[in-house]
Tab-separated table of C-alpha atoms in Angstrom:
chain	number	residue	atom	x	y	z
A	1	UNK	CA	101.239	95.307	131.920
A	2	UNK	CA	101.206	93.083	129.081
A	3	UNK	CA	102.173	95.627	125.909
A	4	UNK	CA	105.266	98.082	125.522
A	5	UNK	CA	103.593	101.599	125.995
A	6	UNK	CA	103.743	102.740	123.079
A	7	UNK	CA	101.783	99.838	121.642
A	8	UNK	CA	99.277	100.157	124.126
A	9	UNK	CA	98.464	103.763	123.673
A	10	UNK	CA	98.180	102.958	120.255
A	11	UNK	CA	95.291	99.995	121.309
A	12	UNK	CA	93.752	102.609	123.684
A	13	UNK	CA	93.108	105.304	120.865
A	14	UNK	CA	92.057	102.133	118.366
A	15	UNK	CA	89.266	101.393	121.523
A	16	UNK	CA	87.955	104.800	121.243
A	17	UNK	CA	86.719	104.075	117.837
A	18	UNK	CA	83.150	102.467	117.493
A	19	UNK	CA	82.796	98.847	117.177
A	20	UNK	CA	85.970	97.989	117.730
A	21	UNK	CA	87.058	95.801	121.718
A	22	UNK	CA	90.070	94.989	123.016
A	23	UNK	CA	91.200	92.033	120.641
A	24	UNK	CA	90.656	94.118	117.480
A	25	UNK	CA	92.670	97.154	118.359
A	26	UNK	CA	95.237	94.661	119.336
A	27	UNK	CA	95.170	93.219	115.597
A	28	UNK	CA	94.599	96.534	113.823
A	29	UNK	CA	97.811	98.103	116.493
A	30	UNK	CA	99.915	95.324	115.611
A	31	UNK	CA	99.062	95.392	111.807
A	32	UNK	CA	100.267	99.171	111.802
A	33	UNK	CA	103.287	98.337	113.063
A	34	UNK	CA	104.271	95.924	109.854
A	35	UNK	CA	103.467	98.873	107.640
A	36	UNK	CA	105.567	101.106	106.287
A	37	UNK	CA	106.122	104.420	107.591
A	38	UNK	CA	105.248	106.256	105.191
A	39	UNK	CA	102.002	104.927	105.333
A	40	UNK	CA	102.183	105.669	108.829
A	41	UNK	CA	102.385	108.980	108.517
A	42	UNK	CA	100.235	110.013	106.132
A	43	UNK	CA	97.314	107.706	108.591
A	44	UNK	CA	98.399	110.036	110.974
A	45	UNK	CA	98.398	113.575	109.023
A	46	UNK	CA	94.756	112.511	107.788
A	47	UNK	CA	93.595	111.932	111.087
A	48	UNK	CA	94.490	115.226	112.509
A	49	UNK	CA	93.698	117.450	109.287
A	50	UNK	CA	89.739	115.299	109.117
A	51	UNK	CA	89.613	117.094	112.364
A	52	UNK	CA	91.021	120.432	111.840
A	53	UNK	CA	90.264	121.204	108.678
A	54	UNK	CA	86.561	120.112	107.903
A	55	UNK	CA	83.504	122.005	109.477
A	56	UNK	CA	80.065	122.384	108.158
A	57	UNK	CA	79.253	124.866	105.303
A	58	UNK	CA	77.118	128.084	106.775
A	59	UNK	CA	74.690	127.999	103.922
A	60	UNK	CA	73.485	124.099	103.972
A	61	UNK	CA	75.113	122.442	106.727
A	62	UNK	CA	76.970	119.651	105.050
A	63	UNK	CA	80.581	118.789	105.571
A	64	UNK	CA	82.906	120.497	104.200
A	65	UNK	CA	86.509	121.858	103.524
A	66	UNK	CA	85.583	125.565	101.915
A	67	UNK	CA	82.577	127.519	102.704
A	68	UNK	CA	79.821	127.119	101.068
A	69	UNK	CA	80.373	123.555	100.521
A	70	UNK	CA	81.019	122.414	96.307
A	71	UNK	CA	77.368	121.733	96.140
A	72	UNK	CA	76.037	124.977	97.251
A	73	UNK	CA	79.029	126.673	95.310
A	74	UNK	CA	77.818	124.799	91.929
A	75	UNK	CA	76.213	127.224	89.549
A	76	UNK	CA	74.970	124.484	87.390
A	77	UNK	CA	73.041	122.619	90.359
A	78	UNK	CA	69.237	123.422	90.543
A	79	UNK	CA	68.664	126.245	93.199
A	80	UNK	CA	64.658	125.695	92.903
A	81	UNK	CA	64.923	122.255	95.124
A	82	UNK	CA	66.209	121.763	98.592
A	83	UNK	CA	66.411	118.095	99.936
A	84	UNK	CA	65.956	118.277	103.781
A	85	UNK	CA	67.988	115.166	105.731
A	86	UNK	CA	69.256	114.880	109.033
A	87	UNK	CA	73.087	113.452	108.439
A	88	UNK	CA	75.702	114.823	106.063
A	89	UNK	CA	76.667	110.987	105.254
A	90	UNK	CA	72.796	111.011	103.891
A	91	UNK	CA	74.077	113.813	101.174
A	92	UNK	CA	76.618	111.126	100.470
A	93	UNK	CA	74.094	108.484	99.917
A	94	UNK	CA	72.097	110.784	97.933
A	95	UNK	CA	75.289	112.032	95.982
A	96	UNK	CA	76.496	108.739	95.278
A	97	UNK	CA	72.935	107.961	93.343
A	98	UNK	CA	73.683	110.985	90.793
A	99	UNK	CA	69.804	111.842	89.980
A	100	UNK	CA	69.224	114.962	92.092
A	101	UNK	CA	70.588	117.671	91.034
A	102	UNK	CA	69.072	120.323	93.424
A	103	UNK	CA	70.593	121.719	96.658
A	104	UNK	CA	70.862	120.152	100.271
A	105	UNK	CA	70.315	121.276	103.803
A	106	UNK	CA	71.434	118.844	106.567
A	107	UNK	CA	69.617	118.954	109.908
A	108	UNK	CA	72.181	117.398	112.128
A	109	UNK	CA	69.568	115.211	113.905
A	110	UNK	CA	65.895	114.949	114.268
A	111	UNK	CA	63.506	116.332	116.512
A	112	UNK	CA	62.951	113.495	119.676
A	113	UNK	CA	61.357	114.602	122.965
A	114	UNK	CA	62.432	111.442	124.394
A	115	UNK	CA	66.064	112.614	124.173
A	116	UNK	CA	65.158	116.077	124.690
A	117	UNK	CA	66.039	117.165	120.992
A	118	UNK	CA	63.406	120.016	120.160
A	119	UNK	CA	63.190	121.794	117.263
A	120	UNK	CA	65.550	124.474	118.638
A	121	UNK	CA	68.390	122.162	118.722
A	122	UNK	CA	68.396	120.837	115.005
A	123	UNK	CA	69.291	122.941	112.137
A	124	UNK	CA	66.313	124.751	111.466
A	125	UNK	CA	66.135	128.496	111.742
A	126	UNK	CA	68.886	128.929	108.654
A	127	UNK	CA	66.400	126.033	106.714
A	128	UNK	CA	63.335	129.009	107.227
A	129	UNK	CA	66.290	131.719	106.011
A	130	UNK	CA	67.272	130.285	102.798
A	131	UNK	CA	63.165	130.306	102.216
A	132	UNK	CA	62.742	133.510	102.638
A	133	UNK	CA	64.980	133.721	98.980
A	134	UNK	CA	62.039	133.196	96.508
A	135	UNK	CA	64.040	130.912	94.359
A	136	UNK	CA	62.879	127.697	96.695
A	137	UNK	CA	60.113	125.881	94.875
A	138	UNK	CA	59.986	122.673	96.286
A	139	UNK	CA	61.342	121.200	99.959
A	140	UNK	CA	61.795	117.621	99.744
A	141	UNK	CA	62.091	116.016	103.182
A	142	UNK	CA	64.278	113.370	103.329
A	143	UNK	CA	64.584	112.603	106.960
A	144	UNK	CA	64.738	108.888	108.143
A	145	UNK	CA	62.034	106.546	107.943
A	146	UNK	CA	61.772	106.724	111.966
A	147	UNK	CA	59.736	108.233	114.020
A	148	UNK	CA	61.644	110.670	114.988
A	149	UNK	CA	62.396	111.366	110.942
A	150	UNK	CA	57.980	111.323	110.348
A	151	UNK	CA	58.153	113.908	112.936
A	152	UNK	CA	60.721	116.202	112.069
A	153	UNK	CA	59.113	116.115	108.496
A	154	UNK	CA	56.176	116.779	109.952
A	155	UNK	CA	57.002	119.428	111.767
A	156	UNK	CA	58.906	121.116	108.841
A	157	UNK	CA	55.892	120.757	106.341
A	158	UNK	CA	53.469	122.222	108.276
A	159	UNK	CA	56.073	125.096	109.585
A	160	UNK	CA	56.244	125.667	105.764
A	161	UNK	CA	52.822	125.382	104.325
A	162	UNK	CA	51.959	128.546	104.792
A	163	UNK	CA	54.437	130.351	102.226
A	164	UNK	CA	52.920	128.387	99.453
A	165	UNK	CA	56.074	125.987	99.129
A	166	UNK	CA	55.512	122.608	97.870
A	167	UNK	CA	56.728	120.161	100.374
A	168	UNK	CA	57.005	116.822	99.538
A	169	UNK	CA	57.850	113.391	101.302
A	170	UNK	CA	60.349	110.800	99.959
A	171	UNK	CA	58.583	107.494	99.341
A	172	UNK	CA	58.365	104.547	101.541
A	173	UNK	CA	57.792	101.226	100.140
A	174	UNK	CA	59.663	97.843	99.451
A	175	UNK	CA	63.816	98.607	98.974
A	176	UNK	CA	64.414	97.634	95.469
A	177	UNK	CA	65.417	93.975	95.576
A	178	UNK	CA	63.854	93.229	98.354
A	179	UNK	CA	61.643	90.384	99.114
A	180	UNK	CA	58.210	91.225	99.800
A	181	UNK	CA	58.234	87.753	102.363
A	182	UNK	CA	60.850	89.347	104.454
A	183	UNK	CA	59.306	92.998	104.690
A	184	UNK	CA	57.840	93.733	107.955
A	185	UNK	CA	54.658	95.187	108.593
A	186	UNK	CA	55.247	98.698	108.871
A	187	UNK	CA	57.057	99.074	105.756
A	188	UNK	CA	54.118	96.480	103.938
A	189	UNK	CA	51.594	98.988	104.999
A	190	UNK	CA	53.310	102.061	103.606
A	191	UNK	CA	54.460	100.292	100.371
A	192	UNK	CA	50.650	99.540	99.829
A	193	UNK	CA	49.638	103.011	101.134
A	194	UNK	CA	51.631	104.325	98.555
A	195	UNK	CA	51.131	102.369	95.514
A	196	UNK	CA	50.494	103.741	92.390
A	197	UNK	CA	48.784	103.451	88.799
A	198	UNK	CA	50.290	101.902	86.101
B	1	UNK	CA	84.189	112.932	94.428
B	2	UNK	CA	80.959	112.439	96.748
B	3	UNK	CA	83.497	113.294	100.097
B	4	UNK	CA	85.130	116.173	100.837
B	5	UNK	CA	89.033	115.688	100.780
B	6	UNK	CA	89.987	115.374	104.245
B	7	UNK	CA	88.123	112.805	105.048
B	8	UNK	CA	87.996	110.884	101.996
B	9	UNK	CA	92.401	110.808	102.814
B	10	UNK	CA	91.503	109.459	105.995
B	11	UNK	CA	88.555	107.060	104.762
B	12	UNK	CA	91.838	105.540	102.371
B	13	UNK	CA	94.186	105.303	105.656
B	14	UNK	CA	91.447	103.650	107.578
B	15	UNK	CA	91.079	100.773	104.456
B	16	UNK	CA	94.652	99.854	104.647
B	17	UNK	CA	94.033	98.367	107.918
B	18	UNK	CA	93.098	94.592	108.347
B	19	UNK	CA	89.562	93.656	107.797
B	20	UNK	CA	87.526	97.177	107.273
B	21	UNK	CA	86.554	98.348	103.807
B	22	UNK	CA	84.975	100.942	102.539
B	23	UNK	CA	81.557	101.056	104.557
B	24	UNK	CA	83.482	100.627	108.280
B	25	UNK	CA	86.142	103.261	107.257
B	26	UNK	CA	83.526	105.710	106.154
B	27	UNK	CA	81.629	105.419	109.549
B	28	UNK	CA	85.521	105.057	111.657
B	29	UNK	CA	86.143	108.243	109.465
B	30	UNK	CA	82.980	110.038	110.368
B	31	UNK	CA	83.557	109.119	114.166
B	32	UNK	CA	86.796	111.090	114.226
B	33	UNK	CA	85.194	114.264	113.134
B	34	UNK	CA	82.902	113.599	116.025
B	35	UNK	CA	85.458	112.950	118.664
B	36	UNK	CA	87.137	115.880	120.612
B	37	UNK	CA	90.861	117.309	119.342
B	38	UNK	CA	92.745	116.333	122.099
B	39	UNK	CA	91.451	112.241	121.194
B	40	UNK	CA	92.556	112.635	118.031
B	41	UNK	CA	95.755	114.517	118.540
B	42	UNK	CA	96.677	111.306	120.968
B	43	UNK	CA	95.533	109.217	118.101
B	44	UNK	CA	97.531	110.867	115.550
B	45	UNK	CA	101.043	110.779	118.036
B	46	UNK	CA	100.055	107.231	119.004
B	47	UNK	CA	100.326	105.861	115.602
B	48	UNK	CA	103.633	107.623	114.875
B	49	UNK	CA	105.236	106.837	118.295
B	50	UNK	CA	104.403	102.977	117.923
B	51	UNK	CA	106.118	102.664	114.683
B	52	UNK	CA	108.623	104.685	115.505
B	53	UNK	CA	109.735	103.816	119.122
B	54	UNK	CA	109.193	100.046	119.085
B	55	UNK	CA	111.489	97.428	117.799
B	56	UNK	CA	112.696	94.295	118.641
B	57	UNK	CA	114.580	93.126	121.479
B	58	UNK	CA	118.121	91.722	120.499
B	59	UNK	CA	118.011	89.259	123.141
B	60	UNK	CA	114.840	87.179	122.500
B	61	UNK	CA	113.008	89.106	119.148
B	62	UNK	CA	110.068	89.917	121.184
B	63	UNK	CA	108.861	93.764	120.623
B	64	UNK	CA	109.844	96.035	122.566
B	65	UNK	CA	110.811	100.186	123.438
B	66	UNK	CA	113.718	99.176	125.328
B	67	UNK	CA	116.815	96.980	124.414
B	68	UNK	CA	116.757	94.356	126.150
B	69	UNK	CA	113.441	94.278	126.533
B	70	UNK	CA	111.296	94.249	130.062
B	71	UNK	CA	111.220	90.552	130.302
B	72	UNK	CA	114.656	89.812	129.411
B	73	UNK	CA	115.968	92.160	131.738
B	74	UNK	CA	114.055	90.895	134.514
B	75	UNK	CA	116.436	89.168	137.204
B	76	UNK	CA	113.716	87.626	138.934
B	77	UNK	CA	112.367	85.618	136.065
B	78	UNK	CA	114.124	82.335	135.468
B	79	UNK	CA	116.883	81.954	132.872
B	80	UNK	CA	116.550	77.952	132.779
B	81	UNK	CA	114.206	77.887	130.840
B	82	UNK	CA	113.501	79.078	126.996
B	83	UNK	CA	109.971	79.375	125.480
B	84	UNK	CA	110.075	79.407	121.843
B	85	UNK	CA	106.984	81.135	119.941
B	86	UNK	CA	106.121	81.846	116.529
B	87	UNK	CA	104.912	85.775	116.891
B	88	UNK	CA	105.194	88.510	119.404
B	89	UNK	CA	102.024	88.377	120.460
B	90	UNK	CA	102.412	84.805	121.628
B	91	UNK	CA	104.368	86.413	124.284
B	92	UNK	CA	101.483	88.547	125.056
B	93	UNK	CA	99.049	85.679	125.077
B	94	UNK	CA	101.654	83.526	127.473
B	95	UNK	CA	102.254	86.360	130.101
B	96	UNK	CA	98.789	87.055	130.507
B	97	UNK	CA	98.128	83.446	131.748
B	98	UNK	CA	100.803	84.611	134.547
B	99	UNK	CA	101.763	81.073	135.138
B	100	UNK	CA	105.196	80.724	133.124
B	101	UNK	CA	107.956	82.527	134.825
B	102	UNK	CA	110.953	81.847	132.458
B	103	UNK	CA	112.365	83.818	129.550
B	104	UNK	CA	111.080	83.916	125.847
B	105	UNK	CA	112.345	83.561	122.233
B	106	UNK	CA	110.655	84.420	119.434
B	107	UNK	CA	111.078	83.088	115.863
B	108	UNK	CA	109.179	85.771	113.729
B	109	UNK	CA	107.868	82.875	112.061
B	110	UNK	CA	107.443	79.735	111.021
B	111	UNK	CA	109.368	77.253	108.599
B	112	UNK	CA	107.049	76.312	105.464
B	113	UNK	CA	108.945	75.188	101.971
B	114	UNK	CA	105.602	75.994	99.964
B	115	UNK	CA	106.127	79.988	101.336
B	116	UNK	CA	109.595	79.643	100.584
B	117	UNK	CA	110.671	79.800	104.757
B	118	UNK	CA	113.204	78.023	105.582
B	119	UNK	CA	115.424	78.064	108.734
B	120	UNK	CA	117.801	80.972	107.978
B	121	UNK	CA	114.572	83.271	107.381
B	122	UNK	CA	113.836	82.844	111.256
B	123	UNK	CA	115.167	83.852	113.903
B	124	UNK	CA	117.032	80.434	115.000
B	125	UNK	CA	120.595	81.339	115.065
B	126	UNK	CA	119.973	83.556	117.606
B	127	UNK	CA	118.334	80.759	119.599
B	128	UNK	CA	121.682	78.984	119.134
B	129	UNK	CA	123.765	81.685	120.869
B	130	UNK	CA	121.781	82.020	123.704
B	131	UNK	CA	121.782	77.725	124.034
B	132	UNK	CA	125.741	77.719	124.592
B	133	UNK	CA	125.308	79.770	127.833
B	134	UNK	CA	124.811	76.788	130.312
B	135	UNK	CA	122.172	78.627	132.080
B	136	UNK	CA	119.527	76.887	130.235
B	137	UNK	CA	118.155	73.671	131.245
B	138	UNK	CA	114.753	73.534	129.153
B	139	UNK	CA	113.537	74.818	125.648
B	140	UNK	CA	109.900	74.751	125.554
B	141	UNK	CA	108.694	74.515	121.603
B	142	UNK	CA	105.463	76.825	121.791
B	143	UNK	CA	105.251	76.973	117.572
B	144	UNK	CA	101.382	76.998	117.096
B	145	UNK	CA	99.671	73.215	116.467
B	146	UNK	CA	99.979	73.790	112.404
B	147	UNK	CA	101.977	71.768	109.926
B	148	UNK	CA	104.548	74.768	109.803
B	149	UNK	CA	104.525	74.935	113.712
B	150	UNK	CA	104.918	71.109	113.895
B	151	UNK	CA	108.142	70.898	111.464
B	152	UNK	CA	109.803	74.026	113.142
B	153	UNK	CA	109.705	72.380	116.510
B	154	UNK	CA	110.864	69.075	115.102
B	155	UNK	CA	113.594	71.263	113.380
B	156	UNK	CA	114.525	73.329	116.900
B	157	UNK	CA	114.247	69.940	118.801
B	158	UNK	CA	116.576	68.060	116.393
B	159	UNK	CA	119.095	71.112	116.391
B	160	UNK	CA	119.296	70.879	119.951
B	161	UNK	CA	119.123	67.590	121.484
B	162	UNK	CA	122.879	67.046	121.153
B	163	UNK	CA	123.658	69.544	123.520
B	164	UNK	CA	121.366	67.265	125.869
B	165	UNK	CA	119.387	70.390	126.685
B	166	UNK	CA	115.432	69.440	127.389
B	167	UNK	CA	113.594	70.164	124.640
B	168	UNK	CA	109.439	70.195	125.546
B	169	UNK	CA	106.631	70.765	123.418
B	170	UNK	CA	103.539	71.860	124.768
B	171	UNK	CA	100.101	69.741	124.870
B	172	UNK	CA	97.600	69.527	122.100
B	173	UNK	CA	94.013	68.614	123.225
B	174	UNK	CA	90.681	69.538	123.674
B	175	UNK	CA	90.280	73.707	124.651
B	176	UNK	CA	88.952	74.067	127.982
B	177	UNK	CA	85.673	74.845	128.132
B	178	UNK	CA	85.679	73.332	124.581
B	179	UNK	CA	83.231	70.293	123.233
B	180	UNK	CA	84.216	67.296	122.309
B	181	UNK	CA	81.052	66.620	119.855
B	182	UNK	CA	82.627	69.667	117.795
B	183	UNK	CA	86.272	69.191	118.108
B	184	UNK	CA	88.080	68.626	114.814
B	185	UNK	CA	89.532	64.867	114.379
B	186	UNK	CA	92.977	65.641	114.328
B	187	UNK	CA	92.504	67.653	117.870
B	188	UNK	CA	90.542	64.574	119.241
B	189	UNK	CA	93.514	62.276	117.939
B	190	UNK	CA	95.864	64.217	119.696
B	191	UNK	CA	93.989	64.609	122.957
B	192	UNK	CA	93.887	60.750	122.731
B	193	UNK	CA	97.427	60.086	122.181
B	194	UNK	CA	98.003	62.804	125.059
B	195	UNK	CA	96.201	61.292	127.674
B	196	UNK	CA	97.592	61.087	130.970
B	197	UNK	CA	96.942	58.691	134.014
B	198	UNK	CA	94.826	60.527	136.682
C-alpha cells in the first residue's frame, strides 16, 4: 500500500467517475485535501443531496427537484408544442439557446435492437398520454442525429400520424461555423437534402 | 437557471477541482445521478474523512492518519539514511519503485525568492533535529531537477556538511525509455556531465 486509507478511498470513489484513471484521482484526491473544509463539505452535501433529492418529473420526464418540473409548471410556456429528445442534458442544451418556448418530453434513450432497447423500454406510453390532451399541436422530434435517434423519430411520427398531429423533424445540415471542407458525407448529403429557397 | 438546484450545487463543487470546467463537471455531475446510493454515500464520507483524518506526520512531514506515520514507525526500514523531497507525493512516487529502504523527509516545498520562499517557510528545521541524532549517516537531496529544487539542495547540503554527514543528490539524465533526439539541452548537458565509466 502506497496511500494512507483514507486518501485512497478517496482515489477509489474519484475512479468511479468517467474519464478519470488512476493518476488523475490521485491529483484531484490530493487537491481536495489543500482545500478548505468548508469547501469540503459542502462538495460532499451536494453529492449526496444530487442523488437524493432529484428524480424525473411524472409529466415530461426531465430532471428535476419538484414535480412537475419548472418547465411543465410554467403557465407562460407554450402548451401547443412538445419537443421530443432522448437526454434531459438535451433540455439543457435546448434551454440554454432561449428560442423555444414550448414544453419538453425526454425519452431517456432511443430505440436500438442491437442493444435490445425496444420501444417498451424508452419513455413512450406517457408521450401518447399527454396527446390524448387536445392542446398538442405540433411534436417536434429532437432525437440525435444517429441512427438509433432517425429511428426512434421514426417510429414516433408514424405512431402519431394518425391523430392528425403535425410532427416535425429538427434539421440536419452544416453546424453553424462549420467548414463545409471538414463535413463528412453523411451530414453533406442531408445539408443539401435539406436546402432551402432564398 | 437552465439546471435544477441540486445538481447545479454539485456542478460548482465539481469546478473547484483542478483542471475540469464547466462542460466535464456537468457530465461528472450527471454521472452521479446515474451511479447507485451506496457509491455515492462512500463518495460523500470519503471526501470528508480524507480532509478530516489525514495530517502530517511530525516526524518526517509526509501525510499521514497516524502520528508517526507508517514509514517512520517502521523498525525494519533503515534510519541511516534521510531522503529529502519536495511534496508528499514524492514519497508515494519513491516507495512505489520499492528499491529505497530508508526513511523520508519532506520539505512541503521548495525555496524560490521570486515566490517569496525562503528557508524558514519549509520544513528544514525539522530536518535539523532529526540530523543531531547520530543515527544518520546519509541525506539524500531528492528536491525535483528545477531552479528552486537545485538551490534548496545546495541550501540543505551547505547546512549540513559540517556535521560531516553525507549529503547525495540524486542523478539527472536521460528518462529511461526516453529519446535522446527529443531530450531538452539542459537534460542532455547533465546526462553528459553525469556519465559514468562502464
Amino acid at each position: 500500500m502506497h496511500y494512507p486509507e483514507p486518501i485512497s478511498k478517496l482515489i477509489e470513489s474519484f475512479m468511479k467517475l468517467p474519464g478519470i484513471g488512476p493518476k488523475t484521482a490521485a491529483r484531484l484526491a490530493f487537491h481536495v485535501l489543500t482545500m478548505k473544509e468548508d469547501t469540503v463539505l459542502t462538495f460532499s452535501k451536494a453529492l449526496v443531496d444530487a442523488k437524493r433529492n432529484l428524480g424525473y418529473c411524472s409529466t415530461c420526464g426531465h430532471i428535476t427537484d419538484v414535480d412537475p418540473c419548472h418547465i411543465c409548471a410554467d403557465k407562460s410556456r407554450d402548451d401547443s408544442m412538445i419537443c421530443v429528445v432522448q437526454d434531459t442534458k438535451d433540455v439543457i442544451a435546448l434551454e440554454k439557446m432561449r428560442d423555444y418556448n414550448g414544453k419538453y418530453h425526454v425519452l431517456h434513450g432511443a430505440i436500438s435492437p442491437m442493444d435490445g432497447i425496444g420501444p417498451e423500454d424508452i419513455n413512450v406510453s406517457s408521450l401518447l398520454v399527454r396527446l390524448q390532451d387536445e392542446t398538442v399541436q405540433e411534436l417536434i422530434l429532437a432525437t440525435n442525429p444517429t441512427i438509433e435517434g432517425e429511428a426512434t423519430a421514426m417510429y414516433i411520427s408514424r405512431l402519431v400520424k394518425p391523430s392528425g398531429i403535425r410532427t416535425t423533424r429538427i434539421a440536419h445540415g452544416l453546424p453553424v461555423g462549420g467548414d463545409l471542407e471538414y463535413a463528412d458525407e453523411v451530414t453533406l448529403s442531408k445539408a443539401l437534402e435539406g436546402r432551402r429557397e432564398l
